[in-house]
């Protein structure tokens, strides 16, 4: 049972760049220049669709790409979440059995603040923002998603990782009663994913709590999942119950299951094929069966922001 209370977030712990931006948006909102609580135009259609409670958030224009977002139905109806089945429509059909309250998250390893925290403690200090991100699955399909959440770094810094924290690992809930897919050994449960600490602290790395201005549906990883838009989707663990800082590189579930196919880094890279298919192009979900495939961009289009993280790293070996 969660007992500990997390210390409140201090503005000095929020990434400077991000804090500056947030203050500007809040200020703009106060002056009536931006709607702080209203749903953005793109979400009006989605507002009619079934979904969780409406969230309060600001739109972060710095992270809004110009592509048309996928519909709410596409984003919540075509998913990979093997805990609820391996077909794309299984998670939407089966994830109703997941109970996302009460929920707690255990933090451990190389950090000054460790223990078990309630989801309320975790979420409370973080102002929510909307970011429209490209999402590229290793299976060569993609979407554009208006996520709601907050920078992953802002949460991780609250735990005061030590100088030995070189990696951070995220673990999904293990409970075959709530997650019927875990009754079969499809993957090595629970689902685990990990990042190098500098990747996790990058301003693009996002902790997601909602989509289209509403609380995240279970099939998208409620109550909390990460999204790293420059990496293949499998790096983004859903329904997280454990965060662990470590000195050594942790094993990630997909690399354990098929080390020749899924590496640790999983950066979107059109010039490094998956052993069984090309990564040069992708199919945008919703484009229709005969729609032309589009070229896949290096780092999923975020090369300007993230390429520096991998300088000197052989991206073919470290796929
Ligand atoms: N726990 C868990 N997290 C997961 C997965 C999964 O099967 N289980 N699938 C991954 C893959 S392969 C992708 S592409 C994304 C899909 O996220 P979405 O359904 O929100 O689009 O979730 C990732 N996170
Ligand atoms: Mo994926």
Short mmCIF file of C-alpha atoms and ligand atoms in Angstrom, two decimals:
data_model
loop_
_atom_site.label_atom_id
_atom_site.label_comp_id
_atom_site.label_asym_id
_atom_site.label_seq_id
_atom_site.Cartn_x
_atom_site.Cartn_y
_atom_site.Cartn_z
CA UNK A 1 0.00 0.00 0.00
CA UNK A 2 1.35 3.44 -0.85
CA UNK A 3 2.38 5.31 2.26
CA UNK A 4 5.00 7.82 1.20
CA UNK A 5 4.30 11.32 0.04
CA UNK A 6 6.48 12.75 -2.67
CA UNK A 7 8.04 16.12 -1.92
CA UNK A 8 6.30 18.87 -3.88
CA UNK A 9 7.81 19.83 -7.20
CA UNK A 10 9.93 22.98 -7.21
CA UNK A 11 10.18 25.26 -10.18
CA UNK A 12 13.98 24.92 -10.05
CA UNK A 13 13.52 21.23 -10.81
CA UNK A 14 11.53 21.82 -13.96
CA UNK A 15 13.62 21.98 -17.12
CA UNK A 16 14.34 25.65 -17.64
CA UNK A 17 13.35 25.73 -21.30
CA UNK A 18 10.08 23.99 -20.62
CA UNK A 19 9.21 26.11 -17.59
CA UNK A 20 9.75 29.28 -19.59
CA UNK A 21 7.46 28.01 -22.29
CA UNK A 22 4.77 26.95 -19.86
CA UNK A 23 4.76 30.33 -18.15
CA UNK A 24 4.37 32.04 -21.50
CA UNK A 25 1.37 29.90 -22.38
CA UNK A 26 -0.30 30.37 -19.03
CA UNK A 27 0.26 34.10 -19.36
CA UNK A 28 -1.18 34.10 -22.86
CA UNK A 29 -4.18 32.21 -21.53
CA UNK A 30 -4.71 34.71 -18.75
CA UNK A 31 -4.72 37.47 -21.34
CA UNK A 32 -7.30 35.61 -23.37
CA UNK A 33 -4.92 34.95 -26.25
CA UNK A 34 -5.08 31.18 -25.90
CA UNK A 35 -7.80 28.98 -24.55
CA UNK A 36 -6.33 27.26 -21.52
CA UNK A 37 -9.13 24.89 -20.69
CA UNK A 38 -11.10 24.72 -23.94
CA UNK A 39 -10.74 21.73 -26.21
CA UNK A 40 -8.64 22.52 -29.28
CA UNK A 41 -10.38 22.65 -32.62
CA UNK A 42 -9.01 19.25 -33.65
CA UNK A 43 -10.70 17.64 -30.64
CA UNK A 44 -14.23 18.83 -31.32
CA UNK A 45 -15.10 15.75 -33.34
CA UNK A 46 -13.50 13.61 -30.67
CA UNK A 47 -15.48 15.29 -27.91
CA UNK A 48 -18.57 13.47 -29.14
CA UNK A 49 -16.79 10.12 -28.99
CA UNK A 50 -16.83 8.01 -25.84
CA UNK A 51 -13.87 8.79 -23.64
CA UNK A 52 -12.60 9.60 -20.18
CA UNK A 53 -13.08 12.80 -18.23
CA UNK A 54 -12.06 16.07 -19.88
CA UNK A 55 -8.64 17.30 -18.74
CA UNK A 56 -7.35 20.82 -18.16
CA UNK A 57 -4.28 21.51 -20.21
CA UNK A 58 -2.47 24.05 -22.31
CA UNK A 59 -1.47 23.42 -25.89
CA UNK A 60 2.27 23.42 -26.42
CA UNK A 61 2.69 24.92 -29.87
CA UNK A 62 6.40 24.14 -29.86
CA UNK A 63 5.59 20.45 -30.14
CA UNK A 64 2.70 20.57 -32.59
CA UNK A 65 3.46 19.08 -35.99
CA UNK A 66 1.46 20.14 -39.04
CA UNK A 67 0.20 16.70 -40.13
CA UNK A 68 -3.50 16.12 -39.58
CA UNK A 69 -4.02 14.16 -36.35
CA UNK A 70 -5.58 10.71 -36.54
CA UNK A 71 -9.15 10.46 -35.30
CA UNK A 72 -10.00 9.52 -31.72
CA UNK A 73 -11.44 6.27 -33.05
CA UNK A 74 -8.22 5.37 -34.86
CA UNK A 75 -5.99 6.22 -31.90
CA UNK A 76 -8.12 4.27 -29.43
CA UNK A 77 -9.21 1.45 -31.74
CA UNK A 78 -5.95 0.33 -33.38
CA UNK A 79 -3.44 -0.54 -30.67
CA UNK A 80 -0.56 -2.71 -29.62
CA UNK A 81 -1.07 -3.80 -26.01
CA UNK A 82 -0.32 -7.51 -25.89
CA UNK A 83 -1.57 -7.78 -22.32
CA UNK A 84 -5.04 -7.60 -23.92
CA UNK A 85 -4.40 -9.68 -27.03
CA UNK A 86 -2.18 -9.55 -30.09
CA UNK A 87 -4.68 -8.23 -32.66
CA UNK A 88 -4.94 -4.47 -33.17
CA UNK A 89 -8.60 -4.39 -32.12
CA UNK A 90 -8.10 -6.62 -29.03
CA UNK A 91 -6.99 -3.87 -26.61
CA UNK A 92 -10.08 -1.74 -27.27
CA UNK A 93 -12.29 -4.82 -26.87
CA UNK A 94 -10.60 -6.26 -23.77
CA UNK A 95 -8.98 -3.46 -21.77
CA UNK A 96 -12.18 -2.71 -19.86
CA UNK A 97 -11.05 -5.23 -17.22
CA UNK A 98 -8.10 -3.02 -16.21
CA UNK A 99 -8.73 -1.07 -12.97
CA UNK A 100 -6.73 2.16 -13.04
CA UNK A 101 -7.79 3.40 -9.57
CA UNK A 102 -6.46 2.86 -6.99
CA UNK A 103 -3.04 2.80 -8.70
CA UNK A 104 0.43 3.13 -7.29
CA UNK A 105 3.91 3.37 -8.72
CA UNK A 106 7.03 1.99 -7.04
CA UNK A 107 10.26 3.88 -7.60
CA UNK A 108 13.58 2.25 -6.83
CA UNK A 109 17.26 1.90 -7.58
CA UNK A 110 19.78 4.72 -7.96
CA UNK A 111 17.68 7.61 -6.66
CA UNK A 112 17.43 9.68 -3.52
CA UNK A 113 13.64 9.50 -3.32
CA UNK A 114 12.33 5.95 -3.56
CA UNK A 115 9.21 4.13 -2.39
CA UNK A 116 5.65 3.56 -3.44
CA UNK A 117 3.57 6.56 -4.45
CA UNK A 118 -0.08 6.93 -5.32
CA UNK A 119 -0.98 8.00 -8.85
CA UNK A 120 -2.50 11.11 -7.25
CA UNK A 121 0.88 11.99 -5.68
CA UNK A 122 2.61 11.37 -8.98
CA UNK A 123 0.26 13.49 -11.08
CA UNK A 124 -0.64 16.36 -8.79
CA UNK A 125 2.24 18.82 -9.29
CA UNK A 126 2.40 18.52 -13.05
CA UNK A 127 0.59 21.02 -15.27
CA UNK A 128 -0.74 19.16 -18.31
CA UNK A 129 -0.01 20.17 -21.86
CA UNK A 130 -1.02 18.90 -25.27
CA UNK A 131 1.63 17.86 -27.78
CA UNK A 132 0.87 16.59 -31.25
CA UNK A 133 3.45 13.88 -31.89
CA UNK A 134 4.20 11.47 -34.70
CA UNK A 135 3.95 7.87 -33.54
CA UNK A 136 5.79 5.22 -35.57
CA UNK A 137 5.37 1.52 -34.88
CA UNK A 138 8.18 -0.89 -35.73
CA UNK A 139 5.57 -2.67 -37.90
CA UNK A 140 5.81 0.22 -40.39
CA UNK A 141 2.53 1.95 -39.62
CA UNK A 142 2.19 5.39 -38.11
CA UNK A 143 -0.25 7.84 -36.58
CA UNK A 144 -0.32 11.46 -35.48
CA UNK A 145 -1.56 11.78 -31.91
CA UNK A 146 -2.56 14.77 -29.76
CA UNK A 147 -1.28 13.45 -26.43
CA UNK A 148 -1.87 15.19 -23.12
CA UNK A 149 0.77 14.84 -20.43
CA UNK A 150 3.95 16.39 -19.08
CA UNK A 151 7.70 16.10 -19.69
CA UNK A 152 9.07 12.82 -18.40
CA UNK A 153 12.13 14.68 -17.05
CA UNK A 154 9.94 16.74 -14.72
CA UNK A 155 8.75 13.55 -13.01
CA UNK A 156 12.10 11.74 -12.97
CA UNK A 157 13.90 14.70 -11.42
CA UNK A 158 11.55 14.59 -8.43
CA UNK A 159 13.14 11.25 -7.48
CA UNK A 160 16.63 12.77 -7.46
CA UNK A 161 18.49 10.15 -9.51
CA UNK A 162 22.07 9.67 -8.30
CA UNK A 163 25.16 10.10 -10.47
CA UNK A 164 25.16 6.32 -10.91
CA UNK A 165 21.72 6.39 -12.59
CA UNK A 166 22.68 5.75 -16.23
CA UNK A 167 19.39 4.08 -17.24
CA UNK A 168 15.75 4.15 -16.24
CA UNK A 169 13.40 1.20 -16.57
CA UNK A 170 9.59 1.20 -16.78
CA UNK A 171 7.52 -1.86 -15.91
CA UNK A 172 3.89 -2.49 -16.80
CA UNK A 173 1.38 -3.98 -14.35
CA UNK A 174 1.48 -7.77 -13.98
CA UNK A 175 -1.99 -9.11 -13.22
CA UNK A 176 -3.40 -11.88 -15.42
CA UNK A 177 -6.84 -11.36 -13.84
CA UNK A 178 -7.04 -7.83 -15.23
CA UNK A 179 -4.83 -8.47 -18.23
CA UNK A 180 -6.08 -11.64 -19.92
CA UNK A 181 -3.26 -11.64 -22.48
CA UNK A 182 -0.81 -12.38 -19.66
CA UNK A 183 -2.39 -15.83 -19.21
CA UNK A 184 -0.41 -16.86 -22.27
CA UNK A 185 3.37 -16.66 -22.54
CA UNK A 186 3.29 -14.40 -25.62
CA UNK A 187 5.95 -12.18 -24.06
CA UNK A 188 8.13 -12.38 -20.97
CA UNK A 189 5.71 -10.64 -18.56
CA UNK A 190 5.65 -8.08 -17.12
CA UNK A 191 6.43 -5.81 -20.08
CA UNK A 192 9.64 -3.87 -19.38
CA UNK A 193 11.26 -1.06 -21.32
CA UNK A 194 14.26 1.10 -20.53
CA UNK A 195 15.99 4.25 -21.72
CA UNK A 196 19.38 5.78 -21.26
CA UNK A 197 18.97 8.54 -18.67
CA UNK A 198 19.82 11.32 -21.15
CA UNK A 199 17.15 10.00 -23.53
CA UNK A 200 14.60 9.93 -20.71
CA UNK A 201 15.53 13.49 -19.66
CA UNK A 202 15.24 14.84 -23.22
CA UNK A 203 12.53 17.54 -23.54
CA UNK A 204 10.69 15.45 -26.17
CA UNK A 205 10.25 12.46 -23.83
CA UNK A 206 6.66 12.67 -22.66
CA UNK A 207 4.67 11.15 -19.80
CA UNK A 208 1.19 10.65 -21.21
CA UNK A 209 -2.04 10.80 -19.20
CA UNK A 210 -4.55 11.69 -21.90
CA UNK A 211 -5.40 11.94 -25.55
CA UNK A 212 -7.63 14.44 -27.39
CA UNK A 213 -8.05 16.41 -24.18
CA UNK A 214 -9.48 13.46 -22.26
CA UNK A 215 -8.17 10.93 -19.78
CA UNK A 216 -6.26 8.14 -21.50
CA UNK A 217 -8.39 5.10 -22.38
CA UNK A 218 -7.10 1.82 -20.94
CA UNK A 219 -6.10 0.47 -24.35
CA UNK A 220 -3.62 3.36 -24.76
CA UNK A 221 -1.93 2.60 -21.42
CA UNK A 222 -3.92 4.28 -18.65
CA UNK A 223 -3.27 5.68 -16.20
CA UNK A 224 0.28 6.53 -17.24
CA UNK A 225 2.48 5.62 -20.24
CA UNK A 226 5.51 7.15 -21.84
CA UNK A 227 5.90 8.23 -25.44
CA UNK A 228 9.24 8.88 -27.13
CA UNK A 229 8.28 10.17 -30.58
CA UNK A 230 11.70 9.53 -32.16
CA UNK A 231 11.64 5.83 -31.24
CA UNK A 232 9.60 2.87 -32.42
CA UNK A 233 6.42 2.52 -30.37
CA UNK A 234 7.57 -0.50 -28.38
CA UNK A 235 9.91 1.70 -26.32
CA UNK A 236 6.84 3.38 -24.79
CA UNK A 237 5.67 1.20 -21.90
CA UNK A 238 2.01 1.41 -20.95
CA UNK A 239 0.17 1.21 -17.60
CA UNK A 240 3.38 1.74 -15.62
CA UNK A 241 3.66 0.46 -12.03
CA UNK A 242 7.42 0.57 -11.54
CA UNK A 243 10.21 3.02 -12.34
CA UNK A 244 13.76 1.92 -11.58
CA UNK A 245 17.04 3.81 -12.00
CA UNK A 246 20.12 1.69 -12.66
CA UNK A 247 23.78 1.83 -13.49
CA UNK A 248 23.67 -1.10 -15.92
CA UNK A 249 21.58 -1.29 -19.08
CA UNK A 250 18.40 -3.22 -18.19
CA UNK A 251 17.01 -5.98 -20.40
CA UNK A 252 13.91 -4.85 -22.29
CA UNK A 253 11.10 -7.30 -23.00
CA UNK A 254 11.20 -7.20 -26.81
CA UNK A 255 14.99 -7.55 -26.94
CA UNK A 256 14.69 -10.56 -24.60
CA UNK A 257 12.01 -12.15 -26.82
CA UNK A 258 13.71 -11.49 -30.16
CA UNK A 259 17.18 -9.97 -29.76
CA UNK A 260 17.89 -10.12 -33.49
CA UNK A 261 14.79 -8.07 -34.31
CA UNK A 262 14.35 -5.54 -31.51
CA UNK A 263 17.32 -3.71 -30.08
CA UNK A 264 17.67 -1.53 -27.02
CA UNK A 265 17.71 1.80 -28.85
CA UNK A 266 14.87 1.35 -31.37
CA UNK A 267 15.41 4.77 -32.91
CA UNK A 268 13.22 5.20 -35.99
CA UNK A 269 15.68 4.74 -38.84
CA UNK A 270 14.63 4.32 -42.49
CA UNK A 271 18.05 2.97 -43.44
CA UNK A 272 18.13 0.11 -40.93
CA UNK A 273 15.60 -2.53 -41.94
CA UNK A 274 13.87 -4.86 -39.55
CA UNK A 275 15.22 -8.34 -40.45
CA UNK A 276 11.82 -9.27 -41.88
CA UNK A 277 10.71 -6.01 -43.53
CA UNK A 278 11.83 -2.60 -44.73
CA UNK A 279 11.65 0.48 -42.53
CA UNK A 280 12.05 2.86 -45.49
CA UNK A 281 8.34 3.69 -45.73
CA UNK A 282 5.25 3.62 -43.55
CA UNK A 283 1.50 3.37 -43.80
CA UNK A 284 -0.37 6.20 -42.08
CA UNK A 285 -3.35 4.64 -40.32
CA UNK A 286 -6.60 6.02 -41.71
CA UNK A 287 -5.09 6.82 -45.08
CA UNK A 288 -7.16 4.14 -46.76
CA UNK A 289 -6.07 0.86 -48.26
CA UNK A 290 -4.79 2.35 -51.53
CA UNK A 291 -3.14 5.40 -50.02
CA UNK A 292 0.49 5.82 -50.99
CA UNK A 293 3.01 4.80 -48.38
CA UNK A 294 5.07 7.69 -47.14
CA UNK A 295 8.81 7.79 -46.57
CA UNK A 296 9.90 7.22 -43.01
CA UNK A 297 11.99 10.08 -41.63
CA UNK A 298 15.22 9.68 -39.67
CA UNK A 299 14.38 9.73 -35.95
CA UNK A 300 10.73 9.93 -37.10
CA UNK A 301 11.25 13.56 -38.13
CA UNK A 302 12.81 14.65 -34.83
CA UNK A 303 16.47 14.43 -35.95
CA UNK A 304 17.14 18.13 -35.32
CA UNK A 305 16.25 17.65 -31.67
CA UNK A 306 17.66 14.19 -30.87
CA UNK A 307 20.46 13.27 -33.28
CA UNK A 308 23.00 14.77 -30.86
CA UNK A 309 22.14 12.10 -28.28
CA UNK A 310 23.64 9.44 -30.55
CA UNK A 311 26.79 11.08 -31.82
CA UNK A 312 29.53 8.48 -32.14
CA UNK A 313 27.09 5.58 -31.70
CA UNK A 314 26.93 3.05 -34.56
CA UNK A 315 23.19 3.15 -35.26
CA UNK A 316 23.34 -0.02 -37.34
CA UNK A 317 24.82 -2.05 -34.51
CA UNK A 318 22.83 -0.21 -31.86
CA UNK A 319 19.45 -0.56 -33.54
N1 LIG B 1 2.72 -2.83 -21.72
C1 LIG B 1 2.80 -2.69 -23.04
N2 LIG B 1 3.23 -1.50 -23.54
C2 LIG B 1 3.31 -1.35 -24.89
C3 LIG B 1 2.98 -2.41 -25.78
C4 LIG B 1 2.52 -3.63 -25.22
O1 LIG B 1 2.20 -4.61 -25.90
N3 LIG B 1 2.44 -3.72 -23.84
N4 LIG B 1 3.11 -2.22 -27.14
C5 LIG B 1 4.04 -1.18 -27.61
C6 LIG B 1 3.94 -0.91 -29.03
S1 LIG B 1 4.66 -2.04 -30.08
C7 LIG B 1 3.38 0.24 -29.53
S2 LIG B 1 3.43 0.59 -31.20
C8 LIG B 1 2.70 1.21 -28.63
C9 LIG B 1 1.28 1.44 -29.08
O2 LIG B 1 0.69 2.50 -28.38
P1 LIG B 1 -0.79 2.98 -28.76
O3 LIG B 1 -1.66 1.77 -28.68
O4 LIG B 1 -1.16 4.02 -27.78
O5 LIG B 1 -0.74 3.48 -30.15
O6 LIG B 1 2.67 0.76 -27.28
C10 LIG B 1 3.83 0.12 -26.82
N5 LIG B 1 3.72 -0.14 -25.39
MO1 LIG B 2 4.94 -0.95 -32.11
#
